[in-house]
JSON list of C-alpha atoms in Angstrom, two decimals:
[
{"chain": "A", "resi": 1, "resn": "UNK", "atom": "CA", "xyz": [102.40, 102.84, 73.45]},
{"chain": "A", "resi": 2, "resn": "UNK", "atom": "CA", "xyz": [102.59, 99.14, 74.28]},
{"chain": "A", "resi": 3, "resn": "UNK", "atom": "CA", "xyz": [106.37, 99.30, 74.58]},
{"chain": "A", "resi": 4, "resn": "UNK", "atom": "CA", "xyz": [106.21, 102.39, 76.82]},
{"chain": "A", "resi": 5, "resn": "UNK", "atom": "CA", "xyz": [103.61, 100.79, 79.09]},
{"chain": "A", "resi": 6, "resn": "UNK", "atom": "CA", "xyz": [105.62, 97.57, 79.31]},
{"chain": "A", "resi": 7, "resn": "UNK", "atom": "CA", "xyz": [108.85, 99.44, 80.13]},
{"chain": "A", "resi": 8, "resn": "UNK", "atom": "CA", "xyz": [107.17, 101.70, 82.72]},
{"chain": "A", "resi": 9, "resn": "UNK", "atom": "CA", "xyz": [105.38, 98.75, 84.37]},
{"chain": "A", "resi": 10, "resn": "UNK", "atom": "CA", "xyz": [108.64, 96.79, 84.48]},
{"chain": "A", "resi": 11, "resn": "UNK", "atom": "CA", "xyz": [110.53, 99.72, 86.04]},
{"chain": "A", "resi": 12, "resn": "UNK", "atom": "CA", "xyz": [107.76, 100.14, 88.62]},
{"chain": "A", "resi": 13, "resn": "UNK", "atom": "CA", "xyz": [108.03, 96.46, 89.43]},
{"chain": "A", "resi": 14, "resn": "UNK", "atom": "CA", "xyz": [111.82, 96.53, 89.70]},
{"chain": "A", "resi": 15, "resn": "UNK", "atom": "CA", "xyz": [111.66, 99.45, 92.15]},
{"chain": "A", "resi": 16, "resn": "UNK", "atom": "CA", "xyz": [109.15, 97.58, 94.30]},
{"chain": "A", "resi": 17, "resn": "UNK", "atom": "CA", "xyz": [111.25, 94.42, 94.19]},
{"chain": "A", "resi": 18, "resn": "UNK", "atom": "CA", "xyz": [114.17, 96.48, 95.55]},
{"chain": "A", "resi": 19, "resn": "UNK", "atom": "CA", "xyz": [111.88, 97.84, 98.28]},
{"chain": "A", "resi": 20, "resn": "UNK", "atom": "CA", "xyz": [110.76, 94.27, 99.02]},
{"chain": "A", "resi": 21, "resn": "UNK", "atom": "CA", "xyz": [114.39, 93.23, 99.47]},
{"chain": "A", "resi": 22, "resn": "UNK", "atom": "CA", "xyz": [115.15, 96.17, 101.77]},
{"chain": "A", "resi": 23, "resn": "UNK", "atom": "CA", "xyz": [112.08, 95.63, 103.92]},
{"chain": "A", "resi": 24, "resn": "UNK", "atom": "CA", "xyz": [112.03, 91.84, 104.13]},
{"chain": "A", "resi": 25, "resn": "UNK", "atom": "CA", "xyz": [115.70, 90.82, 104.01]},
{"chain": "A", "resi": 26, "resn": "UNK", "atom": "CA", "xyz": [118.07, 93.75, 104.46]},
{"chain": "A", "resi": 27, "resn": "UNK", "atom": "CA", "xyz": [116.18, 95.73, 107.07]},
{"chain": "A", "resi": 28, "resn": "UNK", "atom": "CA", "xyz": [118.66, 95.04, 109.88]},
{"chain": "A", "resi": 29, "resn": "UNK", "atom": "CA", "xyz": [121.38, 96.98, 108.02]},
{"chain": "A", "resi": 30, "resn": "UNK", "atom": "CA", "xyz": [121.81, 100.57, 109.28]},
{"chain": "A", "resi": 31, "resn": "UNK", "atom": "CA", "xyz": [121.81, 101.98, 105.75]},
{"chain": "A", "resi": 32, "resn": "UNK", "atom": "CA", "xyz": [118.38, 100.40, 105.21]},
{"chain": "A", "resi": 33, "resn": "UNK", "atom": "CA", "xyz": [116.59, 101.08, 108.51]},
{"chain": "A", "resi": 34, "resn": "UNK", "atom": "CA", "xyz": [117.77, 104.69, 108.43]},
{"chain": "A", "resi": 35, "resn": "UNK", "atom": "CA", "xyz": [116.17, 105.00, 105.02]},
{"chain": "A", "resi": 36, "resn": "UNK", "atom": "CA", "xyz": [112.86, 104.11, 106.71]},
{"chain": "A", "resi": 37, "resn": "UNK", "atom": "CA", "xyz": [113.24, 106.74, 109.41]},
{"chain": "A", "resi": 38, "resn": "UNK", "atom": "CA", "xyz": [114.47, 104.65, 112.33]},
{"chain": "A", "resi": 39, "resn": "UNK", "atom": "CA", "xyz": [117.19, 106.07, 114.52]},
{"chain": "A", "resi": 40, "resn": "UNK", "atom": "CA", "xyz": [118.82, 103.01, 116.12]},
{"chain": "A", "resi": 41, "resn": "UNK", "atom": "CA", "xyz": [119.62, 99.36, 115.64]},
{"chain": "A", "resi": 42, "resn": "UNK", "atom": "CA", "xyz": [117.55, 98.66, 118.74]},
{"chain": "A", "resi": 43, "resn": "UNK", "atom": "CA", "xyz": [114.49, 100.13, 117.05]},
{"chain": "A", "resi": 44, "resn": "UNK", "atom": "CA", "xyz": [115.11, 98.15, 113.89]},
{"chain": "A", "resi": 45, "resn": "UNK", "atom": "CA", "xyz": [115.53, 94.92, 115.87]},
{"chain": "A", "resi": 46, "resn": "UNK", "atom": "CA", "xyz": [112.21, 95.23, 117.70]},
{"chain": "A", "resi": 47, "resn": "UNK", "atom": "CA", "xyz": [110.19, 92.07, 116.87]},
{"chain": "A", "resi": 48, "resn": "UNK", "atom": "CA", "xyz": [107.10, 94.11, 116.00]},
{"chain": "A", "resi": 49, "resn": "UNK", "atom": "CA", "xyz": [109.08, 96.41, 113.65]},
{"chain": "A", "resi": 50, "resn": "UNK", "atom": "CA", "xyz": [110.81, 93.47, 111.97]},
{"chain": "A", "resi": 51, "resn": "UNK", "atom": "CA", "xyz": [107.50, 91.64, 111.49]},
{"chain": "A", "resi": 52, "resn": "UNK", "atom": "CA", "xyz": [105.82, 94.74, 110.08]},
{"chain": "A", "resi": 53, "resn": "UNK", "atom": "CA", "xyz": [108.63, 95.43, 107.64]},
{"chain": "A", "resi": 54, "resn": "UNK", "atom": "CA", "xyz": [108.80, 91.80, 106.57]},
{"chain": "A", "resi": 55, "resn": "UNK", "atom": "CA", "xyz": [105.07, 91.82, 105.84]},
{"chain": "A", "resi": 56, "resn": "UNK", "atom": "CA", "xyz": [105.22, 95.18, 104.09]},
{"chain": "A", "resi": 57, "resn": "UNK", "atom": "CA", "xyz": [108.06, 93.92, 101.91]},
{"chain": "A", "resi": 58, "resn": "UNK", "atom": "CA", "xyz": [105.97, 91.06, 100.65]},
{"chain": "A", "resi": 59, "resn": "UNK", "atom": "CA", "xyz": [103.11, 93.45, 99.95]},
{"chain": "A", "resi": 60, "resn": "UNK", "atom": "CA", "xyz": [105.51, 95.34, 97.67]},
{"chain": "A", "resi": 61, "resn": "UNK", "atom": "CA", "xyz": [106.64, 92.11, 96.03]},
{"chain": "A", "resi": 62, "resn": "UNK", "atom": "CA", "xyz": [103.06, 91.08, 95.25]},
{"chain": "A", "resi": 63, "resn": "UNK", "atom": "CA", "xyz": [102.35, 94.47, 93.69]},
{"chain": "A", "resi": 64, "resn": "UNK", "atom": "CA", "xyz": [105.54, 94.11, 91.64]},
{"chain": "A", "resi": 65, "resn": "UNK", "atom": "CA", "xyz": [104.42, 90.70, 90.39]},
{"chain": "A", "resi": 66, "resn": "UNK", "atom": "CA", "xyz": [101.08, 92.21, 89.35]},
{"chain": "A", "resi": 67, "resn": "UNK", "atom": "CA", "xyz": [102.78, 95.08, 87.55]},
{"chain": "A", "resi": 68, "resn": "UNK", "atom": "CA", "xyz": [105.12, 92.69, 85.74]},
{"chain": "A", "resi": 69, "resn": "UNK", "atom": "CA", "xyz": [102.35, 90.27, 84.81]},
{"chain": "A", "resi": 70, "resn": "UNK", "atom": "CA", "xyz": [100.12, 93.10, 83.64]},
{"chain": "A", "resi": 71, "resn": "UNK", "atom": "CA", "xyz": [102.86, 94.70, 81.62]},
{"chain": "A", "resi": 72, "resn": "UNK", "atom": "CA", "xyz": [103.85, 91.41, 79.99]},
{"chain": "A", "resi": 73, "resn": "UNK", "atom": "CA", "xyz": [100.26, 90.47, 79.14]},
{"chain": "A", "resi": 74, "resn": "UNK", "atom": "CA", "xyz": [99.64, 93.95, 77.78]},
{"chain": "A", "resi": 75, "resn": "UNK", "atom": "CA", "xyz": [102.84, 93.75, 75.77]},
{"chain": "A", "resi": 76, "resn": "UNK", "atom": "CA", "xyz": [102.13, 90.36, 74.19]},
{"chain": "A", "resi": 77, "resn": "UNK", "atom": "CA", "xyz": [98.63, 91.29, 73.08]},
{"chain": "A", "resi": 78, "resn": "UNK", "atom": "CA", "xyz": [96.44, 90.06, 75.93]},
{"chain": "A", "resi": 79, "resn": "UNK", "atom": "CA", "xyz": [95.62, 93.69, 76.46]},
{"chain": "A", "resi": 80, "resn": "UNK", "atom": "CA", "xyz": [92.38, 93.59, 78.43]},
{"chain": "A", "resi": 81, "resn": "UNK", "atom": "CA", "xyz": [93.74, 91.26, 81.09]},
{"chain": "A", "resi": 82, "resn": "UNK", "atom": "CA", "xyz": [97.12, 93.03, 81.09]},
{"chain": "A", "resi": 83, "resn": "UNK", "atom": "CA", "xyz": [95.43, 96.40, 81.38]},
{"chain": "A", "resi": 84, "resn": "UNK", "atom": "CA", "xyz": [93.26, 95.29, 84.33]},
{"chain": "A", "resi": 85, "resn": "UNK", "atom": "CA", "xyz": [96.03, 93.53, 86.27]},
{"chain": "A", "resi": 86, "resn": "UNK", "atom": "CA", "xyz": [98.71, 96.07, 85.46]},
{"chain": "A", "resi": 87, "resn": "UNK", "atom": "CA", "xyz": [96.62, 99.16, 86.11]},
{"chain": "A", "resi": 88, "resn": "UNK", "atom": "CA", "xyz": [95.34, 97.78, 89.40]},
{"chain": "A", "resi": 89, "resn": "UNK", "atom": "CA", "xyz": [98.89, 97.00, 90.56]},
{"chain": "A", "resi": 90, "resn": "UNK", "atom": "CA", "xyz": [100.52, 100.29, 89.61]},
{"chain": "A", "resi": 91, "resn": "UNK", "atom": "CA", "xyz": [97.52, 102.30, 90.82]},
{"chain": "A", "resi": 92, "resn": "UNK", "atom": "CA", "xyz": [97.90, 100.49, 94.19]},
{"chain": "A", "resi": 93, "resn": "UNK", "atom": "CA", "xyz": [101.58, 101.44, 94.22]},
{"chain": "A", "resi": 94, "resn": "UNK", "atom": "CA", "xyz": [100.64, 105.03, 93.49]},
{"chain": "A", "resi": 95, "resn": "UNK", "atom": "CA", "xyz": [97.96, 105.04, 96.18]},
{"chain": "A", "resi": 96, "resn": "UNK", "atom": "CA", "xyz": [100.46, 103.67, 98.71]},
{"chain": "A", "resi": 97, "resn": "UNK", "atom": "CA", "xyz": [102.85, 106.50, 97.82]},
{"chain": "A", "resi": 98, "resn": "UNK", "atom": "CA", "xyz": [100.07, 109.03, 98.36]},
{"chain": "A", "resi": 99, "resn": "UNK", "atom": "CA", "xyz": [99.24, 107.49, 101.73]},
{"chain": "A", "resi": 100, "resn": "UNK", "atom": "CA", "xyz": [102.94, 107.64, 102.64]},
{"chain": "A", "resi": 101, "resn": "UNK", "atom": "CA", "xyz": [102.81, 111.45, 102.31]},
{"chain": "A", "resi": 102, "resn": "UNK", "atom": "CA", "xyz": [100.24, 111.55, 105.12]},
{"chain": "A", "resi": 103, "resn": "UNK", "atom": "CA", "xyz": [102.56, 109.86, 107.62]},
{"chain": "A", "resi": 104, "resn": "UNK", "atom": "CA", "xyz": [104.83, 112.81, 108.23]},
{"chain": "A", "resi": 105, "resn": "UNK", "atom": "CA", "xyz": [106.76, 115.64, 106.59]},
{"chain": "A", "resi": 106, "resn": "UNK", "atom": "CA", "xyz": [109.90, 113.52, 106.18]},
{"chain": "A", "resi": 107, "resn": "UNK", "atom": "CA", "xyz": [108.04, 111.09, 103.92]},
{"chain": "A", "resi": 108, "resn": "UNK", "atom": "CA", "xyz": [107.52, 113.32, 100.89]},
{"chain": "A", "resi": 109, "resn": "UNK", "atom": "CA", "xyz": [110.80, 112.37, 99.16]},
{"chain": "A", "resi": 110, "resn": "UNK", "atom": "CA", "xyz": [110.34, 108.61, 99.66]},
{"chain": "A", "resi": 111, "resn": "UNK", "atom": "CA", "xyz": [106.75, 108.95, 98.42]},
{"chain": "A", "resi": 112, "resn": "UNK", "atom": "CA", "xyz": [107.96, 110.68, 95.27]},
{"chain": "A", "resi": 113, "resn": "UNK", "atom": "CA", "xyz": [110.53, 107.93, 94.71]},
{"chain": "A", "resi": 114, "resn": "UNK", "atom": "CA", "xyz": [107.93, 105.23, 95.35]},
{"chain": "A", "resi": 115, "resn": "UNK", "atom": "CA", "xyz": [105.15, 106.84, 93.31]},
{"chain": "A", "resi": 116, "resn": "UNK", "atom": "CA", "xyz": [106.74, 108.45, 90.23]},
{"chain": "A", "resi": 117, "resn": "UNK", "atom": "CA", "xyz": [107.17, 105.33, 88.08]},
{"chain": "A", "resi": 118, "resn": "UNK", "atom": "CA", "xyz": [103.70, 104.00, 88.95]},
{"chain": "A", "resi": 119, "resn": "UNK", "atom": "CA", "xyz": [102.20, 107.42, 88.16]},
{"chain": "A", "resi": 120, "resn": "UNK", "atom": "CA", "xyz": [103.88, 107.42, 84.75]},
{"chain": "A", "resi": 121, "resn": "UNK", "atom": "CA", "xyz": [102.63, 103.88, 84.15]},
{"chain": "A", "resi": 122, "resn": "UNK", "atom": "CA", "xyz": [99.05, 104.77, 85.16]},
{"chain": "A", "resi": 123, "resn": "UNK", "atom": "CA", "xyz": [99.13, 107.73, 82.77]},
{"chain": "A", "resi": 124, "resn": "UNK", "atom": "CA", "xyz": [100.47, 105.57, 79.95]},
{"chain": "A", "resi": 125, "resn": "UNK", "atom": "CA", "xyz": [97.82, 102.89, 80.53]},
{"chain": "A", "resi": 126, "resn": "UNK", "atom": "CA", "xyz": [95.07, 105.51, 80.49]},
{"chain": "A", "resi": 127, "resn": "UNK", "atom": "CA", "xyz": [96.43, 107.25, 77.39]},
{"chain": "A", "resi": 128, "resn": "UNK", "atom": "CA", "xyz": [96.61, 103.86, 75.64]},
{"chain": "A", "resi": 129, "resn": "UNK", "atom": "CA", "xyz": [93.04, 103.05, 76.71]},
{"chain": "A", "resi": 130, "resn": "UNK", "atom": "CA", "xyz": [91.68, 106.42, 75.56]},
{"chain": "A", "resi": 131, "resn": "UNK", "atom": "CA", "xyz": [93.58, 106.27, 72.28]},
{"chain": "A", "resi": 132, "resn": "UNK", "atom": "CA", "xyz": [93.33, 102.68, 71.00]},
{"chain": "A", "resi": 133, "resn": "UNK", "atom": "CA", "xyz": [95.08, 103.69, 67.79]},
{"chain": "A", "resi": 134, "resn": "UNK", "atom": "CA", "xyz": [98.29, 104.26, 69.79]},
{"chain": "A", "resi": 135, "resn": "UNK", "atom": "CA", "xyz": [98.34, 100.67, 71.06]}
]
């Protein structure tokens, strides 16, 4: 179970690091801003949009760091701290994906992409917690 949790947490983190890169550093590229539902370069270049995406990217990075740290701690035997940090981080990722579904009908697919790995990780953490013999 420890290996599965660590792998799932790491994959969740990697996805959110990619999202961080898109939002904070590659957002001015048409292939990226279209992914976020914008329809023109002018929209993507708006100072308020750029600032919002930059900030949101770092939010994703910080969650990724928490997921990685939690997964590593859990994996090396510091399980209580790893569980707390990791579960909080991936549950926050999952909650953000759920919130994304409320922002419009075109956001269901991105929410599924954003939330599937964290959901799997949350389930694995809980299964490991409820079944200590699996750890």
